[in-house]
Amino acid sequence: MMMKDSVLILSGGMDSVTLLYDQQERIALAVSFDYGSNHNAREIPFARLHCERLCIEHLIIPLSFMAEYFESSLLQGADAIPEGHYAADNMKSTVVPFRNGIMLSVAIGLAESRGLKHVMMANHGGDHTIYPDCRPEFVAAMSEAARTGTFPGITLLCPFTNLTKAQIAARGRELGIDYAETWSCYKGGERHCGRCGTCVERREALAEAGIEDPTLYEEV
């Protein structure tokens, strides 16, 4: 049996939930961050649900200062979220500046405090277009910073960095994940809007992976 040596950043979305199940044998702790986005209240309960199911400790850490001081449409209400394809230029407004850097820093501190060796994050290839803190060079640099900045030499494990979301979804199918128990929509309404970039990406990934979409969308 693999040693539990890692902290996972778990949003409650498709990618991080897939990584949770994929690496459950080595995840000692999963942490979700409530940073004031429109959809935190929708996705974090799913993160909690899956951790309870797998008997993995789950922490929710507030980062309310980000909503107070940072500029992003993700922090400004559902009406501010652009619609269209994830790769479109207008989706850059959803970037929360250095979000992953901040979350990783906290998770690295948690790992060192708990005597763990690694921090996991479920960034993937589709993020590279508009999110600088999801790209391979960022992951490598942050991992090196964690290694040199901690006594045990903590490193990042980001196995989805060069995978597509469809490839991640296909892995989730192999693991038996019900993606109805995940959240993607940036608008954070009662149902997925079906029109924002994350909803479009979700639809495309599930279709490409040959998974019947279980998501409840708003009627358009």
GROMACS .gro file of N, CA and C in nm, residues 78-177:
model
  300
   78ALA      N    1  -2.223   3.687  -1.110
   78ALA     CA    2  -2.249   3.603  -1.227
   78ALA      C    3  -2.256   3.683  -1.356
   79ASP      N    4  -2.311   3.803  -1.351
   79ASP     CA    5  -2.329   3.883  -1.474
   79ASP      C    6  -2.197   3.926  -1.535
   80ALA      N    7  -2.091   3.926  -1.455
   80ALA     CA    8  -1.960   3.968  -1.506
   80ALA      C    9  -1.888   3.858  -1.584
   81ILE      N   10  -1.935   3.734  -1.572
   81ILE     CA   11  -1.868   3.620  -1.636
   81ILE      C   12  -1.899   3.621  -1.786
   82PRO      N   13  -1.795   3.623  -1.870
   82PRO     CA   14  -1.819   3.620  -2.014
   82PRO      C   15  -1.867   3.484  -2.062
   83GLU      N   16  -1.939   3.485  -2.172
   83GLU     CA   17  -1.985   3.360  -2.232
   83GLU      C   18  -1.905   3.334  -2.359
   84GLY      N   19  -1.899   3.207  -2.398
   84GLY     CA   20  -1.822   3.172  -2.517
   84GLY      C   21  -1.722   3.065  -2.486
   85HIS      N   22  -1.630   3.042  -2.580
   85HIS     CA   23  -1.534   2.933  -2.564
   85HIS      C   24  -1.425   2.970  -2.465
   86TYR      N   25  -1.377   2.869  -2.393
   86TYR     CA   26  -1.276   2.887  -2.289
   86TYR      C   27  -1.149   2.954  -2.342
   87ALA      N   28  -1.114   2.925  -2.467
   87ALA     CA   29  -0.989   2.977  -2.522
   87ALA      C   30  -1.002   3.119  -2.577
   88ALA      N   31  -1.125   3.173  -2.578
   88ALA     CA   32  -1.146   3.307  -2.633
   88ALA      C   33  -1.079   3.412  -2.545
   89ASP      N   34  -1.040   3.524  -2.608
   89ASP     CA   35  -0.969   3.630  -2.538
   89ASP      C   36  -1.047   3.686  -2.421
   90ASN      N   37  -1.181   3.694  -2.437
   90ASN     CA   38  -1.259   3.756  -2.330
   90ASN      C   39  -1.257   3.675  -2.200
   91MET      N   40  -1.219   3.547  -2.208
   91MET     CA   41  -1.213   3.465  -2.088
   91MET      C   42  -1.097   3.504  -1.996
   92LYS      N   43  -1.005   3.586  -2.046
   92LYS     CA   44  -0.894   3.631  -1.961
   92LYS      C   45  -0.943   3.710  -1.841
   93SER      N   46  -1.065   3.765  -1.852
   93SER     CA   47  -1.119   3.841  -1.738
   93SER      C   48  -1.146   3.752  -1.618
   94THR      N   49  -1.153   3.618  -1.639
   94THR     CA   50  -1.179   3.527  -1.528
   94THR      C   51  -1.053   3.492  -1.449
   95VAL      N   52  -0.939   3.535  -1.496
   95VAL     CA   53  -0.814   3.507  -1.425
   95VAL      C   54  -0.816   3.578  -1.290
   96VAL      N   55  -0.792   3.504  -1.184
   96VAL     CA   56  -0.771   3.562  -1.051
   96VAL      C   57  -0.620   3.568  -1.032
   97PRO      N   58  -0.562   3.688  -1.026
   97PRO     CA   59  -0.416   3.701  -1.030
   97PRO      C   60  -0.343   3.613  -0.928
   98PHE      N   61  -0.256   3.528  -0.981
   98PHE     CA   62  -0.168   3.441  -0.903
   98PHE      C   63  -0.244   3.351  -0.806
   99ARG      N   64  -0.368   3.317  -0.840
   99ARG     CA   65  -0.451   3.233  -0.753
   99ARG      C   66  -0.381   3.102  -0.715
  100ASN      N   67  -0.330   3.031  -0.815
  100ASN     CA   68  -0.266   2.903  -0.784
  100ASN      C   69  -0.139   2.920  -0.703
  101GLY      N   70  -0.067   3.029  -0.729
  101GLY     CA   71   0.054   3.055  -0.651
  101GLY      C   72   0.022   3.072  -0.503
  102ILE      N   73  -0.085   3.146  -0.476
  102ILE     CA   74  -0.125   3.169  -0.337
  102ILE      C   75  -0.173   3.039  -0.272
  103MET      N   76  -0.258   2.966  -0.343
  103MET     CA   77  -0.310   2.840  -0.288
  103MET      C   78  -0.198   2.738  -0.267
  104LEU      N   79  -0.109   2.730  -0.363
  104LEU     CA   80   0.003   2.635  -0.349
  104LEU      C   81   0.091   2.672  -0.231
  105SER      N   82   0.114   2.800  -0.209
  105SER     CA   83   0.197   2.842  -0.096
  105SER      C   84   0.137   2.796   0.036
  106VAL      N   85   0.005   2.813   0.049
  106VAL     CA   86  -0.063   2.768   0.171
  106VAL      C   87  -0.054   2.616   0.184
  107ALA      N   88  -0.080   2.546   0.073
  107ALA     CA   89  -0.076   2.400   0.075
  107ALA      C   90   0.064   2.347   0.106
  108ILE      N   91   0.166   2.415   0.056
  108ILE     CA   92   0.305   2.376   0.085
  108ILE      C   93   0.333   2.392   0.234
  109GLY      N   94   0.285   2.502   0.293
  109GLY     CA   95   0.300   2.522   0.437
  109GLY      C   96   0.228   2.415   0.516
  110LEU      N   97   0.110   2.377   0.470
  110LEU     CA   98   0.036   2.268   0.535
  110LEU      C   99   0.114   2.137   0.526
  111ALA      N  100   0.167   2.110   0.409
  111ALA     CA  101   0.243   1.985   0.390
  111ALA      C  102   0.361   1.978   0.486
  112GLU      N  103   0.435   2.087   0.495
  112GLU     CA  104   0.550   2.086   0.586
  112GLU      C  105   0.504   2.070   0.731
  113SER      N  106   0.393   2.137   0.766
  113SER     CA  107   0.341   2.128   0.903
  113SER      C  108   0.294   1.988   0.937
  114ARG      N  109   0.246   1.915   0.837
  114ARG     CA  110   0.194   1.780   0.859
  114ARG      C  111   0.298   1.670   0.835
  115GLY      N  112   0.418   1.708   0.798
  115GLY     CA  113   0.520   1.608   0.771
  115GLY      C  114   0.499   1.534   0.641
  116LEU      N  115   0.439   1.601   0.543
  116LEU     CA  116   0.412   1.540   0.413
  116LEU      C  117   0.514   1.587   0.310
  117LYS      N  118   0.522   1.515   0.199
  117LYS     CA  119   0.632   1.539   0.104
  117LYS      C  120   0.591   1.613  -0.023
  118HIS      N  121   0.462   1.607  -0.058
  118HIS     CA  122   0.421   1.660  -0.188
  118HIS      C  123   0.291   1.739  -0.178
  119VAL      N  124   0.272   1.828  -0.274
  119VAL     CA  125   0.144   1.898  -0.293
  119VAL      C  126   0.097   1.867  -0.434
  120MET      N  127  -0.029   1.830  -0.447
  120MET     CA  128  -0.086   1.796  -0.577
  120MET      C  129  -0.183   1.904  -0.623
  121MET      N  130  -0.182   1.930  -0.754
  121MET     CA  131  -0.273   2.025  -0.816
  121MET      C  132  -0.318   1.968  -0.950
  122ALA      N  133  -0.444   1.993  -0.986
  122ALA     CA  134  -0.501   1.929  -1.106
  122ALA      C  135  -0.511   2.024  -1.225
  123ASN      N  136  -0.411   2.109  -1.243
  123ASN     CA  137  -0.406   2.190  -1.365
  123ASN      C  138  -0.391   2.099  -1.486
  124HIS      N  139  -0.436   2.145  -1.602
  124HIS     CA  140  -0.428   2.060  -1.722
  124HIS      C  141  -0.397   2.143  -1.846
  125GLY      N  142  -0.375   2.073  -1.957
  125GLY     CA  143  -0.329   2.138  -2.080
  125GLY      C  144  -0.421   2.246  -2.132
  126GLY      N  145  -0.552   2.232  -2.114
  126GLY     CA  146  -0.646   2.331  -2.162
  126GLY      C  147  -0.638   2.463  -2.089
  127ASP      N  148  -0.576   2.463  -1.970
  127ASP     CA  149  -0.563   2.586  -1.891
  127ASP      C  150  -0.452   2.677  -1.944
  128HIS      N  151  -0.361   2.621  -2.022
  128HIS     CA  152  -0.237   2.693  -2.054
  128HIS      C  153  -0.263   2.821  -2.133
  129THR      N  154  -0.369   2.823  -2.211
  129THR     CA  155  -0.393   2.935  -2.300
  129THR      C  156  -0.406   3.067  -2.226
  130ILE      N  157  -0.485   3.068  -2.118
  130ILE     CA  158  -0.512   3.196  -2.051
  130ILE      C  159  -0.466   3.202  -1.906
  131TYR      N  160  -0.431   3.090  -1.846
  131TYR     CA  161  -0.393   3.092  -1.705
  131TYR      C  162  -0.243   3.069  -1.687
  132PRO      N  163  -0.166   3.176  -1.665
  132PRO     CA  164  -0.020   3.160  -1.653
  132PRO      C  165   0.020   3.068  -1.538
  133ASP      N  166  -0.061   3.067  -1.429
  133ASP     CA  167  -0.022   2.986  -1.314
  133ASP      C  168  -0.074   2.843  -1.322
  134CYS      N  169  -0.096   2.796  -1.447
  134CYS     CA  170  -0.126   2.655  -1.473
  134CYS      C  171  -0.025   2.593  -1.568
  135ARG      N  172   0.065   2.674  -1.621
  135ARG     CA  173   0.154   2.628  -1.727
  135ARG      C  174   0.271   2.547  -1.672
  136PRO      N  175   0.328   2.460  -1.756
  136PRO     CA  176   0.437   2.373  -1.709
  136PRO      C  177   0.554   2.450  -1.648
  137GLU      N  178   0.589   2.564  -1.706
  137GLU     CA  179   0.704   2.638  -1.654
  137GLU      C  180   0.674   2.696  -1.515
  138PHE      N  181   0.548   2.733  -1.491
  138PHE     CA  182   0.509   2.779  -1.357
  138PHE      C  183   0.517   2.665  -1.257
  139VAL      N  184   0.464   2.551  -1.295
  139VAL     CA  185   0.465   2.434  -1.206
  139VAL      C  186   0.609   2.398  -1.169
  140ALA      N  187   0.697   2.397  -1.268
  140ALA     CA  188   0.837   2.362  -1.243
  140ALA      C  189   0.903   2.464  -1.150
  141ALA      N  190   0.876   2.592  -1.174
  141ALA     CA  191   0.936   2.697  -1.091
  141ALA      C  192   0.882   2.693  -0.948
  142MET      N  193   0.752   2.670  -0.934
  142MET     CA  194   0.691   2.666  -0.801
  142MET      C  195   0.738   2.543  -0.724
  143SER      N  196   0.755   2.433  -0.795
  143SER     CA  197   0.805   2.312  -0.731
  143SER      C  198   0.947   2.332  -0.679
  144GLU      N  199   1.028   2.400  -0.759
  144GLU     CA  200   1.166   2.427  -0.718
  144GLU      C  201   1.167   2.523  -0.598
  145ALA      N  202   1.077   2.623  -0.599
  145ALA     CA  203   1.068   2.714  -0.485
  145ALA      C  204   1.028   2.639  -0.358
  146ALA      N  205   0.932   2.546  -0.372
  146ALA     CA  206   0.889   2.467  -0.256
  146ALA      C  207   1.002   2.378  -0.205
  147ARG      N  208   1.075   2.320  -0.299
  147ARG     CA  209   1.185   2.230  -0.261
  147ARG      C  210   1.294   2.303  -0.184
  148THR      N  211   1.329   2.422  -0.233
  148THR     CA  212   1.437   2.497  -0.170
  148THR      C  213   1.390   2.577  -0.049
  149GLY      N  214   1.259   2.601  -0.041
  149GLY     CA  215   1.207   2.686   0.066
  149GLY      C  216   1.149   2.611   0.184
  150THR      N  217   1.162   2.479   0.185
  150THR     CA  218   1.113   2.398   0.298
  150THR      C  219   1.224   2.305   0.345
  151PHE      N  220   1.223   2.273   0.472
  151PHE     CA  221   1.326   2.184   0.526
  151PHE      C  222   1.322   2.044   0.464
  152PRO      N  223   1.202   1.983   0.446
  152PRO     CA  224   1.201   1.849   0.388
  152PRO      C  225   1.212   1.847   0.235
  153GLY      N  226   1.212   1.963   0.171
  153GLY     CA  227   1.223   1.967   0.026
  153GLY      C  228   1.095   1.923  -0.043
  154ILE      N  229   0.984   1.984  -0.006
  154ILE     CA  230   0.853   1.949  -0.063
  154ILE      C  231   0.850   1.982  -0.212
  155THR      N  232   0.785   1.897  -0.290
  155THR     CA  233   0.773   1.919  -0.434
  155THR      C  234   0.627   1.909  -0.478
  156LEU      N  235   0.600   1.961  -0.597
  156LEU     CA  236   0.465   1.956  -0.653
  156LEU      C  237   0.451   1.831  -0.741
  157LEU      N  238   0.333   1.772  -0.735
  157LEU     CA  239   0.296   1.662  -0.824
  157LEU      C  240   0.173   1.708  -0.901
  158CYS      N  241   0.190   1.729  -1.031
  158CYS     CA  242   0.082   1.781  -1.114
  158CYS      C  243   0.070   1.693  -1.239
  159PRO      N  244   0.018   1.572  -1.224
  159PRO     CA  245   0.023   1.474  -1.333
  159PRO      C  246  -0.066   1.504  -1.452
  160PHE      N  247  -0.158   1.600  -1.439
  160PHE     CA  248  -0.247   1.633  -1.550
  160PHE      C  249  -0.197   1.750  -1.634
  161THR      N  250  -0.079   1.803  -1.601
  161THR     CA  251  -0.031   1.927  -1.664
  161THR      C  252  -0.037   1.924  -1.816
  162ASN      N  253  -0.006   1.811  -1.876
  162ASN     CA  254  -0.002   1.805  -2.022
  162ASN      C  255  -0.115   1.721  -2.082
  163LEU      N  256  -0.218   1.694  -2.000
  163LEU     CA  257  -0.335   1.620  -2.049
  163LEU      C  258  -0.446   1.718  -2.089
  164THR      N  259  -0.533   1.672  -2.178
  164THR     CA  260  -0.652   1.751  -2.209
  164THR      C  261  -0.760   1.718  -2.106
  165LYS      N  262  -0.861   1.802  -2.099
  165LYS     CA  263  -0.970   1.776  -2.007
  165LYS      C  264  -1.045   1.648  -2.047
  166ALA      N  265  -1.052   1.621  -2.178
  166ALA     CA  266  -1.116   1.498  -2.224
  166ALA      C  267  -1.040   1.375  -2.177
  167GLN      N  268  -0.907   1.381  -2.177
  167GLN     CA  269  -0.827   1.270  -2.127
  167GLN      C  270  -0.850   1.249  -1.977
  168ILE      N  271  -0.865   1.359  -1.904
  168ILE     CA  272  -0.894   1.350  -1.761
  168ILE      C  273  -1.031   1.288  -1.740
  169ALA      N  274  -1.128   1.331  -1.819
  169ALA     CA  275  -1.264   1.276  -1.809
  169ALA      C  276  -1.263   1.126  -1.840
  170ALA      N  277  -1.185   1.086  -1.937
  170ALA     CA  278  -1.175   0.943  -1.971
  170ALA      C  279  -1.117   0.864  -1.855
  171ARG      N  280  -1.020   0.922  -1.785
  171ARG     CA  281  -0.966   0.857  -1.666
  171ARG      C  282  -1.074   0.848  -1.557
  172GLY      N  283  -1.153   0.953  -1.545
  172GLY     CA  284  -1.261   0.952  -1.448
  172GLY      C  285  -1.364   0.844  -1.477
  173ARG      N  286  -1.389   0.822  -1.604
  173ARG     CA  287  -1.481   0.714  -1.643
  173ARG      C  288  -1.427   0.579  -1.598
  174GLU      N  289  -1.296   0.558  -1.618
  174GLU     CA  290  -1.232   0.434  -1.573
  174GLU      C  291  -1.244   0.416  -1.422
  175LEU      N  292  -1.241   0.527  -1.349
  175LEU     CA  293  -1.246   0.523  -1.203
  175LEU      C  294  -1.390   0.517  -1.151
  176GLY      N  295  -1.487   0.530  -1.241
  176GLY     CA  296  -1.627   0.523  -1.201
  176GLY      C  297  -1.682   0.649  -1.138
  177ILE      N  298  -1.622   0.764  -1.171
  177ILE     CA  299  -1.667   0.890  -1.113
  177ILE      C  300  -1.797   0.936  -1.179
   0.00000   0.00000   0.00000
